[in-house]
C-alpha atoms as a printed R data frame, in Angstrom:
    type eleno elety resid chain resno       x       y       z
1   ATOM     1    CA   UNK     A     1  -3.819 -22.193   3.414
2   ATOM     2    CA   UNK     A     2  -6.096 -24.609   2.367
3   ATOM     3    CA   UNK     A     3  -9.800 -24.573   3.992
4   ATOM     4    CA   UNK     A     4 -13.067 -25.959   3.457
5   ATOM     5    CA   UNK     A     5 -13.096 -29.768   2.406
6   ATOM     6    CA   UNK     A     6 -10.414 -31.775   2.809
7   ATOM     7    CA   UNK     A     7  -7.215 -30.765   0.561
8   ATOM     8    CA   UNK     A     8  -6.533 -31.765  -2.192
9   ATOM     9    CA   UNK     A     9 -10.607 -32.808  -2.710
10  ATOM    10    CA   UNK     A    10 -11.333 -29.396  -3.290
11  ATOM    11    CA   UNK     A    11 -11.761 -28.255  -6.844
12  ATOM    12    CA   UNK     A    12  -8.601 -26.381  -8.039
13  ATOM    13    CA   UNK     A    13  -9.602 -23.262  -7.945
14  ATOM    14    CA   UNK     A    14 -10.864 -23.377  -4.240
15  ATOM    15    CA   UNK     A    15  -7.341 -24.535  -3.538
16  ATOM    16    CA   UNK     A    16  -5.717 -21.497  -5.532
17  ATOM    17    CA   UNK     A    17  -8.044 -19.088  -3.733
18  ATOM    18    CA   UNK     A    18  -7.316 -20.545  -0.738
19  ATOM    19    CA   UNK     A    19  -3.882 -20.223  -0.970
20  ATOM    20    CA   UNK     A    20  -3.599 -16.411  -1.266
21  ATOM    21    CA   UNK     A    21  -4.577 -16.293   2.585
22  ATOM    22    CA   UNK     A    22  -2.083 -16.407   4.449
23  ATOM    23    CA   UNK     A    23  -2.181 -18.334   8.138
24  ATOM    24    CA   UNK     A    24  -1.621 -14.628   9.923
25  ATOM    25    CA   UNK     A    25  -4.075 -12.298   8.008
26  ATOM    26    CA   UNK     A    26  -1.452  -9.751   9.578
27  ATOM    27    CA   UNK     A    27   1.166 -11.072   6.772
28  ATOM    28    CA   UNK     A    28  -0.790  -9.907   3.628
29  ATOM    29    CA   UNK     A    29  -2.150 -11.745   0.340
30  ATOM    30    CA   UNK     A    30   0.313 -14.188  -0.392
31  ATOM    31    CA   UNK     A    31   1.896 -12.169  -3.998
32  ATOM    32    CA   UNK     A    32   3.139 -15.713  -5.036
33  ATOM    33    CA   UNK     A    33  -0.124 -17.688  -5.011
34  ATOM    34    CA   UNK     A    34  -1.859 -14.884  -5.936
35  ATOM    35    CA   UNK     A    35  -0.050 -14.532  -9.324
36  ATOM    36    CA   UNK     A    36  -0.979 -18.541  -9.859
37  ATOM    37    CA   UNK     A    37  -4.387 -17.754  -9.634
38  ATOM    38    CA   UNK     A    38  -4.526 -14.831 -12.000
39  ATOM    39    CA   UNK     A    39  -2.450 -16.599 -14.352
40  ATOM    40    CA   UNK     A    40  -5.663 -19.719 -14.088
41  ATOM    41    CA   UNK     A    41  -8.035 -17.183 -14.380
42  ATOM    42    CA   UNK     A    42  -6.838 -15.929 -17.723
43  ATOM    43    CA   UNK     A    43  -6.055 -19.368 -18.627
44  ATOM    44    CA   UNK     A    44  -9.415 -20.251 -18.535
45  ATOM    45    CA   UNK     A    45 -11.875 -17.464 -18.305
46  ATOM    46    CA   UNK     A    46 -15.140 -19.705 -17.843
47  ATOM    47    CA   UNK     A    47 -13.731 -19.995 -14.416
48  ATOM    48    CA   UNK     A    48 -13.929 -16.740 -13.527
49  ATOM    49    CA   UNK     A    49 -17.698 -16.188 -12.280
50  ATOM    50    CA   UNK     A    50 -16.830 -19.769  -9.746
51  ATOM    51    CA   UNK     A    51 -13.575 -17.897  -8.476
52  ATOM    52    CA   UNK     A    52 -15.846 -14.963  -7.776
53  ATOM    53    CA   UNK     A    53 -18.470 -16.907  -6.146
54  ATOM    54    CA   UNK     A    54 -15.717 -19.050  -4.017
55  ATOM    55    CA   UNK     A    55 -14.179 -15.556  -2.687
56  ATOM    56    CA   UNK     A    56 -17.361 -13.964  -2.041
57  ATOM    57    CA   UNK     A    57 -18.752 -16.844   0.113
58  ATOM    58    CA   UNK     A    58 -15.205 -16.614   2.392
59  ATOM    59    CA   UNK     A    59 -15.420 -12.553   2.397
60  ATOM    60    CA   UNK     A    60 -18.895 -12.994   3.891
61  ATOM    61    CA   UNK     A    61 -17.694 -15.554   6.669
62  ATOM    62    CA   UNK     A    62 -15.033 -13.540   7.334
63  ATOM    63    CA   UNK     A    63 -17.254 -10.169   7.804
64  ATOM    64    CA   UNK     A    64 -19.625 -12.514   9.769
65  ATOM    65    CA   UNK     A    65 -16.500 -13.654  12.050
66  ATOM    66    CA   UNK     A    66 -15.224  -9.809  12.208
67  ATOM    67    CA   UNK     A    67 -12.042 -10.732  10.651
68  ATOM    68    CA   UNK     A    68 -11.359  -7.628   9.002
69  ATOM    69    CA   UNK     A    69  -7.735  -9.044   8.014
70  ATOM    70    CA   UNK     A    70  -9.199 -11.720   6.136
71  ATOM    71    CA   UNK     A    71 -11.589  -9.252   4.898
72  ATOM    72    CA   UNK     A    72  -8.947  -6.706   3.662
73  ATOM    73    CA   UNK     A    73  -7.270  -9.813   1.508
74  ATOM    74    CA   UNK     A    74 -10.407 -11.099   0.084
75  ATOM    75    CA   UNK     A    75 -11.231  -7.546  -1.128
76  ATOM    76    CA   UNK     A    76  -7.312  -6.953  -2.384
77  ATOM    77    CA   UNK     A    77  -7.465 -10.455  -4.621
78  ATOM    78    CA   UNK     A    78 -11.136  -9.469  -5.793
79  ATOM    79    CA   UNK     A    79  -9.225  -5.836  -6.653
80  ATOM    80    CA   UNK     A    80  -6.448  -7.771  -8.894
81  ATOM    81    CA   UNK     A    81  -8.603  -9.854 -10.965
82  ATOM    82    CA   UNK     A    82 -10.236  -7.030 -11.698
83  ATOM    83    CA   UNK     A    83  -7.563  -5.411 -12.839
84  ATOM    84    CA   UNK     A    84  -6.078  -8.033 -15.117
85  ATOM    85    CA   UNK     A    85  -9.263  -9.794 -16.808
86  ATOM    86    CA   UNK     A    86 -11.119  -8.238 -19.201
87  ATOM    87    CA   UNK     A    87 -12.180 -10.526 -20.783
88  ATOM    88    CA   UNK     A    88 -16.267 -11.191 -21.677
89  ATOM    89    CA   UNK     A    89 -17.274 -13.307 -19.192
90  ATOM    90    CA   UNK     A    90 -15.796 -10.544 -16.627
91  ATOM    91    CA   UNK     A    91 -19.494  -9.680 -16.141
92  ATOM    92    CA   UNK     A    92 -20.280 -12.997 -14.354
93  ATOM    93    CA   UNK     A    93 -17.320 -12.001 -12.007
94  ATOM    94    CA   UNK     A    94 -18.167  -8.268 -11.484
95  ATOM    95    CA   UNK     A    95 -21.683 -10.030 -10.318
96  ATOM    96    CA   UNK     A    96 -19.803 -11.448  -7.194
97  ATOM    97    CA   UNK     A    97 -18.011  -8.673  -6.570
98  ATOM    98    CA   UNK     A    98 -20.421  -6.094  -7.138
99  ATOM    99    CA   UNK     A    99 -22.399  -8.493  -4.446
100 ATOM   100    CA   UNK     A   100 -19.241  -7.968  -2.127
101 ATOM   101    CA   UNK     A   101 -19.336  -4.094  -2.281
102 ATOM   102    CA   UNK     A   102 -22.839  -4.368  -0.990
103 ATOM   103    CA   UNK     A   103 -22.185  -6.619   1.869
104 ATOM   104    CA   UNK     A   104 -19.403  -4.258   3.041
105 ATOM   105    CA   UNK     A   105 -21.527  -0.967   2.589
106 ATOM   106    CA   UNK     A   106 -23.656  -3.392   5.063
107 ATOM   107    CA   UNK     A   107 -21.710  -3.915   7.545
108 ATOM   108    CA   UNK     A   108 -21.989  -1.424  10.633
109 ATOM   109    CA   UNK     A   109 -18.392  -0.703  10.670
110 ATOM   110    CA   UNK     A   110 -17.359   2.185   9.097
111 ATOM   111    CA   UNK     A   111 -13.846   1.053   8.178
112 ATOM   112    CA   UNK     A   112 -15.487  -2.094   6.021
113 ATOM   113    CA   UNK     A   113 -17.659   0.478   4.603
114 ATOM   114    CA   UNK     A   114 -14.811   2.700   3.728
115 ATOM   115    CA   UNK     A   115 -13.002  -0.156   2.408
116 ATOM   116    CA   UNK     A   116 -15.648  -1.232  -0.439
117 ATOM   117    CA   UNK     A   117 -15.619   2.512  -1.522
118 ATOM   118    CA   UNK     A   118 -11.999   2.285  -2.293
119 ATOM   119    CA   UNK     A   119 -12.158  -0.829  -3.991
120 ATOM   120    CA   UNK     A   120 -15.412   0.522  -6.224
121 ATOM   121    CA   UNK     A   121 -13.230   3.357  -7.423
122 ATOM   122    CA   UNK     A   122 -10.940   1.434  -8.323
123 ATOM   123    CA   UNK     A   123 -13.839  -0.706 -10.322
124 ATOM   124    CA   UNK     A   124 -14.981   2.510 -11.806
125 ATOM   125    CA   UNK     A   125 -11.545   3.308 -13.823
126 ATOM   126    CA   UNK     A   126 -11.723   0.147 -15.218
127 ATOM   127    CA   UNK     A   127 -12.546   0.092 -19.194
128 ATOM   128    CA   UNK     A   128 -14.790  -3.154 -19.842
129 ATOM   129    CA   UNK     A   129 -14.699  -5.011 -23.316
130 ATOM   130    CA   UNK     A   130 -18.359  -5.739 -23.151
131 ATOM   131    CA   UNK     A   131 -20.981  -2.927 -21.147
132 ATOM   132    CA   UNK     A   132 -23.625  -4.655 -18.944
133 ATOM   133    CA   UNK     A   133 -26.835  -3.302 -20.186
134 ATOM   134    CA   UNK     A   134 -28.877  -4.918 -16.733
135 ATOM   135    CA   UNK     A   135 -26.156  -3.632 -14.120
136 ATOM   136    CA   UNK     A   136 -27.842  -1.421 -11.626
137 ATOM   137    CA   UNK     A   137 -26.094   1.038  -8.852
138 ATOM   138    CA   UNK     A   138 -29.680   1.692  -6.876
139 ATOM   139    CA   UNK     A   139 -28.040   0.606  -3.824
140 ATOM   140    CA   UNK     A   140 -24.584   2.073  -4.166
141 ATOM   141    CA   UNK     A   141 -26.751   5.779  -5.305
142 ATOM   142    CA   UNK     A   142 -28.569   4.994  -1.813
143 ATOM   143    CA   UNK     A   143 -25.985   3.984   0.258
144 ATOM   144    CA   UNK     A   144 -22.758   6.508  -1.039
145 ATOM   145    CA   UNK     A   145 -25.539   9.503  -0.068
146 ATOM   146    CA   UNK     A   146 -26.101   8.257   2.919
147 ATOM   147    CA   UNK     A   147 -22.462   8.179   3.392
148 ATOM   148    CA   UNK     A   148 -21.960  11.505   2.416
149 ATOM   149    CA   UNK     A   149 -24.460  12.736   4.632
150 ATOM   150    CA   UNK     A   150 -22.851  11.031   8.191
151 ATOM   151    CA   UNK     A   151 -23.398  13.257  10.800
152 ATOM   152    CA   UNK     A   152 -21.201  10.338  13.472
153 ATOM   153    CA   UNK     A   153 -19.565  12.430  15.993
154 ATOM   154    CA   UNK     A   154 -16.299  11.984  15.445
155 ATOM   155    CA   UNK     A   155 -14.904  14.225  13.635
156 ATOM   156    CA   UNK     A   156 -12.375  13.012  11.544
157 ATOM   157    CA   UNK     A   157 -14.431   9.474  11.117
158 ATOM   158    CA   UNK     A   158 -17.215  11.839   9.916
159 ATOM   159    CA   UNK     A   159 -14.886  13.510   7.493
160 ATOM   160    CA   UNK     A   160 -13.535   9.843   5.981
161 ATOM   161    CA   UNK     A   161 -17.341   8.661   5.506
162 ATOM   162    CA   UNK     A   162 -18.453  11.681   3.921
163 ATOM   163    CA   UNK     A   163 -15.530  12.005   1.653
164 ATOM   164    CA   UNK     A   164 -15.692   8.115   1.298
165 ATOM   165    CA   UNK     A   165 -19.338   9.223  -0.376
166 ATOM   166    CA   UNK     A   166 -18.653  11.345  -2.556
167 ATOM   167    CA   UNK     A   167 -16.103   9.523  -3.861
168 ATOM   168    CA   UNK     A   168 -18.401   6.678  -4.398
169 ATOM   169    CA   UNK     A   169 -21.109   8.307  -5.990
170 ATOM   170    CA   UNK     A   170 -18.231   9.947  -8.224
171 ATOM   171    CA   UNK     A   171 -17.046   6.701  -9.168
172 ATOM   172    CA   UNK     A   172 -21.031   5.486 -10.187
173 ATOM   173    CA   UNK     A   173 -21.068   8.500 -12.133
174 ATOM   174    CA   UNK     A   174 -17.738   8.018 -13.950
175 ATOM   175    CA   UNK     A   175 -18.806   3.998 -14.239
176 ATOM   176    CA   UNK     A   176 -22.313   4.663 -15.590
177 ATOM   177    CA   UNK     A   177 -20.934   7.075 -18.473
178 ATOM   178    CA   UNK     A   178 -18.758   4.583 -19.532
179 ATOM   179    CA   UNK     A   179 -20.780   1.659 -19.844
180 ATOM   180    CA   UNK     A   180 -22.901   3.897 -22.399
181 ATOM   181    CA   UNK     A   181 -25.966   3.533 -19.438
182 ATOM   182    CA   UNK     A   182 -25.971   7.472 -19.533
183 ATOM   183    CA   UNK     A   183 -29.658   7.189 -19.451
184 ATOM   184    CA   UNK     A   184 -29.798   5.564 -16.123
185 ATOM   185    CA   UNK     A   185 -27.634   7.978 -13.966
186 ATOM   186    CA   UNK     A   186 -30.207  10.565 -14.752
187 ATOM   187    CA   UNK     A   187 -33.288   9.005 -13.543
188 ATOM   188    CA   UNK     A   188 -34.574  10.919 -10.877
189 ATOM   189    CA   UNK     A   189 -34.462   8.917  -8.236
190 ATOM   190    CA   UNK     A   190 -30.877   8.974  -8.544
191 ATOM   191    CA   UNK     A   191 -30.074  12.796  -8.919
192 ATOM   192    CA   UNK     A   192 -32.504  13.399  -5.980
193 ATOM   193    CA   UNK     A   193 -30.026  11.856  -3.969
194 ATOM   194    CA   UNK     A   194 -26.785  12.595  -5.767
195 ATOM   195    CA   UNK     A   195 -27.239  16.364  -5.945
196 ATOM   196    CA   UNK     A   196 -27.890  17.102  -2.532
197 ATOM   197    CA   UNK     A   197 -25.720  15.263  -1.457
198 ATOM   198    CA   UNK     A   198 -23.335  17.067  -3.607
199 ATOM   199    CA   UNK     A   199 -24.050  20.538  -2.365
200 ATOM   200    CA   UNK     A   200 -24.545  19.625   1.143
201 ATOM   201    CA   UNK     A   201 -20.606  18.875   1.441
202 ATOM   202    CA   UNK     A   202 -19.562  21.889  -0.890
203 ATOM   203    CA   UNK     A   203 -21.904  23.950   1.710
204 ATOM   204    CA   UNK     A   204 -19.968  21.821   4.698
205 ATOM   205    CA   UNK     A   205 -16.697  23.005   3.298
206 ATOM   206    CA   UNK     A   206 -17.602  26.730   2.792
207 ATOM   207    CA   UNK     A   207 -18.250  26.575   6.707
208 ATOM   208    CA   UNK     A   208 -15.566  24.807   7.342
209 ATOM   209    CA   UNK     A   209 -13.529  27.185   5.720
210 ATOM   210    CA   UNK     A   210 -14.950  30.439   7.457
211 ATOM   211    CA   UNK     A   211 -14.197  28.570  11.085
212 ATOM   212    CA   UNK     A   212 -10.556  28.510   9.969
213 ATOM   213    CA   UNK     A   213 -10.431  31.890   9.240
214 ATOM   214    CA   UNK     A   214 -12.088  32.650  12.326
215 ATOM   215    CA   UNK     A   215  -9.861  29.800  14.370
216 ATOM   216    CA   UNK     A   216  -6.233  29.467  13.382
217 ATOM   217    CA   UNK     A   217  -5.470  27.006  15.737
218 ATOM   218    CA   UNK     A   218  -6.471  23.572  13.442
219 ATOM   219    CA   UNK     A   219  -4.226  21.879  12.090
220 ATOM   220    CA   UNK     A   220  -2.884  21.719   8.444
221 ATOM   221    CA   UNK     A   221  -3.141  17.925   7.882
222 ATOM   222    CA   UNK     A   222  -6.704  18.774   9.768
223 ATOM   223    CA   UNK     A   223  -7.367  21.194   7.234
224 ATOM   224    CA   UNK     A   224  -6.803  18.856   4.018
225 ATOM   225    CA   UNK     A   225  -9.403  16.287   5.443
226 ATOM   226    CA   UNK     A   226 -11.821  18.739   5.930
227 ATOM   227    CA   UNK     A   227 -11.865  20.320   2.700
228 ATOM   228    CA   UNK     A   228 -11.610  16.925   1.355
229 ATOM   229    CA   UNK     A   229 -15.383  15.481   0.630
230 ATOM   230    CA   UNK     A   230 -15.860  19.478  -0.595
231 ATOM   231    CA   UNK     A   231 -13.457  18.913  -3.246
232 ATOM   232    CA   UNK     A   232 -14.272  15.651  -4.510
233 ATOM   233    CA   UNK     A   233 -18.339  17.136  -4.423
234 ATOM   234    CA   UNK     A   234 -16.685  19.910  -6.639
235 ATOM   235    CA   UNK     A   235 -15.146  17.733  -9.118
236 ATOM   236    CA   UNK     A   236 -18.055  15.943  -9.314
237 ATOM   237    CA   UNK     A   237 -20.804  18.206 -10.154
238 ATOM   238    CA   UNK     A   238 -18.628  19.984 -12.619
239 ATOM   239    CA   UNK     A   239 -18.227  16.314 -14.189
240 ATOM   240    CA   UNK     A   240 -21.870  16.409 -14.232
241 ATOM   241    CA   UNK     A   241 -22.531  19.738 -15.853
242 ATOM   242    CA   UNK     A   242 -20.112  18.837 -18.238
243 ATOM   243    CA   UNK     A   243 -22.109  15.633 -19.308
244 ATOM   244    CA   UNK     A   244 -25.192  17.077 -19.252
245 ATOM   245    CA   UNK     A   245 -27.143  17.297 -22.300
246 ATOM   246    CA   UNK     A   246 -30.493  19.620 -23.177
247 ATOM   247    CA   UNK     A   247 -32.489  16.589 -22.169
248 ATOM   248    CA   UNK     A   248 -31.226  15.935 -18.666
249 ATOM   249    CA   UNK     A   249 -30.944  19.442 -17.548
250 ATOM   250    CA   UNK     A   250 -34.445  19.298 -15.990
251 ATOM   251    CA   UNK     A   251 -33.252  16.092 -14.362
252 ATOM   252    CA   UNK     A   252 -30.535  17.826 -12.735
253 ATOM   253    CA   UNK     A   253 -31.539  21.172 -12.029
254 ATOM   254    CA   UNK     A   254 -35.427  19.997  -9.799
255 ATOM   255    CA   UNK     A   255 -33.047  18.650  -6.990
256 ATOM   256    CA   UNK     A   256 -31.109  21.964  -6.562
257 ATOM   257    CA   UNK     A   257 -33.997  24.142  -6.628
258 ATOM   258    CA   UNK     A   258 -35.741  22.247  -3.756
């Protein structure tokens, strides 16, 4: 679907992002067009940081409109081109999308928020040829606590955020490691918010758990999303520990004895 100026004026790849909407957000990313455009993309690379520019100017209309359809594909083709370039000038791209993770942790709705988590973890497992030495997570630190520290009253919505999170500031963990910016994940700043925020939901899950034993009348697929956000907070501060070196064990160890 072609948008914007008028057809076939439009640079080419406008017209190949374009075309991986479909009329009725309801139908999906268009597979077909969206295999054109990663084949241009790795065609020529120096395109890369425009195509991320073009699709994060339509994901913010869209947010802006409150089409969360549209939303969902921008974030799914931003998701594939991740996947398949890796090429150097990925960095100019991950700028754009790194930009779209913050616009969705943004947004009031939880759902959008919950989206750009899932897409980040994805990010995070990615293996880039060249680290970016002037990438910061501030935000993402600030915003996955907060997260992980929703206190909404429903329930299960309060479960997704938290566990939503944690999983996040897993993920900035797991991404900060591997782009050798050790260093920066153990500023201060940063494990002031990512420790408690650890142990709060490992504390929220030991609760949790003696309610159960107390109640028997939740649930088992209750039970799983409960224990959930605990798990992942697990996993992560072992992941932590495990990384932790003579130096950064003061760094780590202030924010659980306050």
């Amino acid at each position: 679907m072609v948008q914007g100026c008028c057809g076939f004026c439009a640079p080419r790849y406008k017209r190949l992002v374009d075309s991986v909407f479909p009329p009725d957000p309801k139908d999906g990313l268009v597979k077909a067009n969206m295999e054109k455009l990663t084949f241009y993309v790795l065609s020529s690379p120096e395109k890369l940081d425009r195509v991320g520019e073009y699709l994060y100017y339509k994901l913010s209309r869209d947010i802006y409109r409150k089409r969360n359809g549209c939303v969902e594909i921008g974030v799914e083709a931003m998701d594939q081109l991740l996947q398949a370039c890796h090429s150097q000038t990925l960095n100019l791209f991950v700028e754009s999308y790194l930009k779209m993770v913050q616009k969705l942790l943004e947004s009031v709705d939880p759902n959008l928020q919950i989206l750009a988590t899932q897409s980040f973890v994805k990010f995070s497992n990615i293996e880039e040829d060249t680290p970016s030495y002037h990438r910061r997570y501030d935000f993402l630190v600030s915003k996955f606590a907060s997260m992980a520290h929703s206190n909404t009253t429903d329930d299960e919505l309060r479960n997704a955020i938290r566990a939503s999170g944690v999983s996040g500031l897993k993920s900035v963990v797991r991404k900060t490691v591997s782009d050798d910016l050790v260093e920066n994940i153990w500023d201060p700043n940063h494990m002031e918010k990512i420790i408690p925020s650890l142990l709060f939901n490992m504390e929220q899950g030991r609760q949790s758990l003696l309610v159960r034993d107390e109640n028997d009348a939740v649930a088992g697929n209750q039970e799983e999303e409960v224990v959930d956000a605990p798990r992942i907070a697990e996993t992560c501060l072992r992941d932590l520990v495990n990384k932790a070196t003579f130096g950064h064990v003061r760094s780590f160890v202030r924010p659980v004895l306050k």
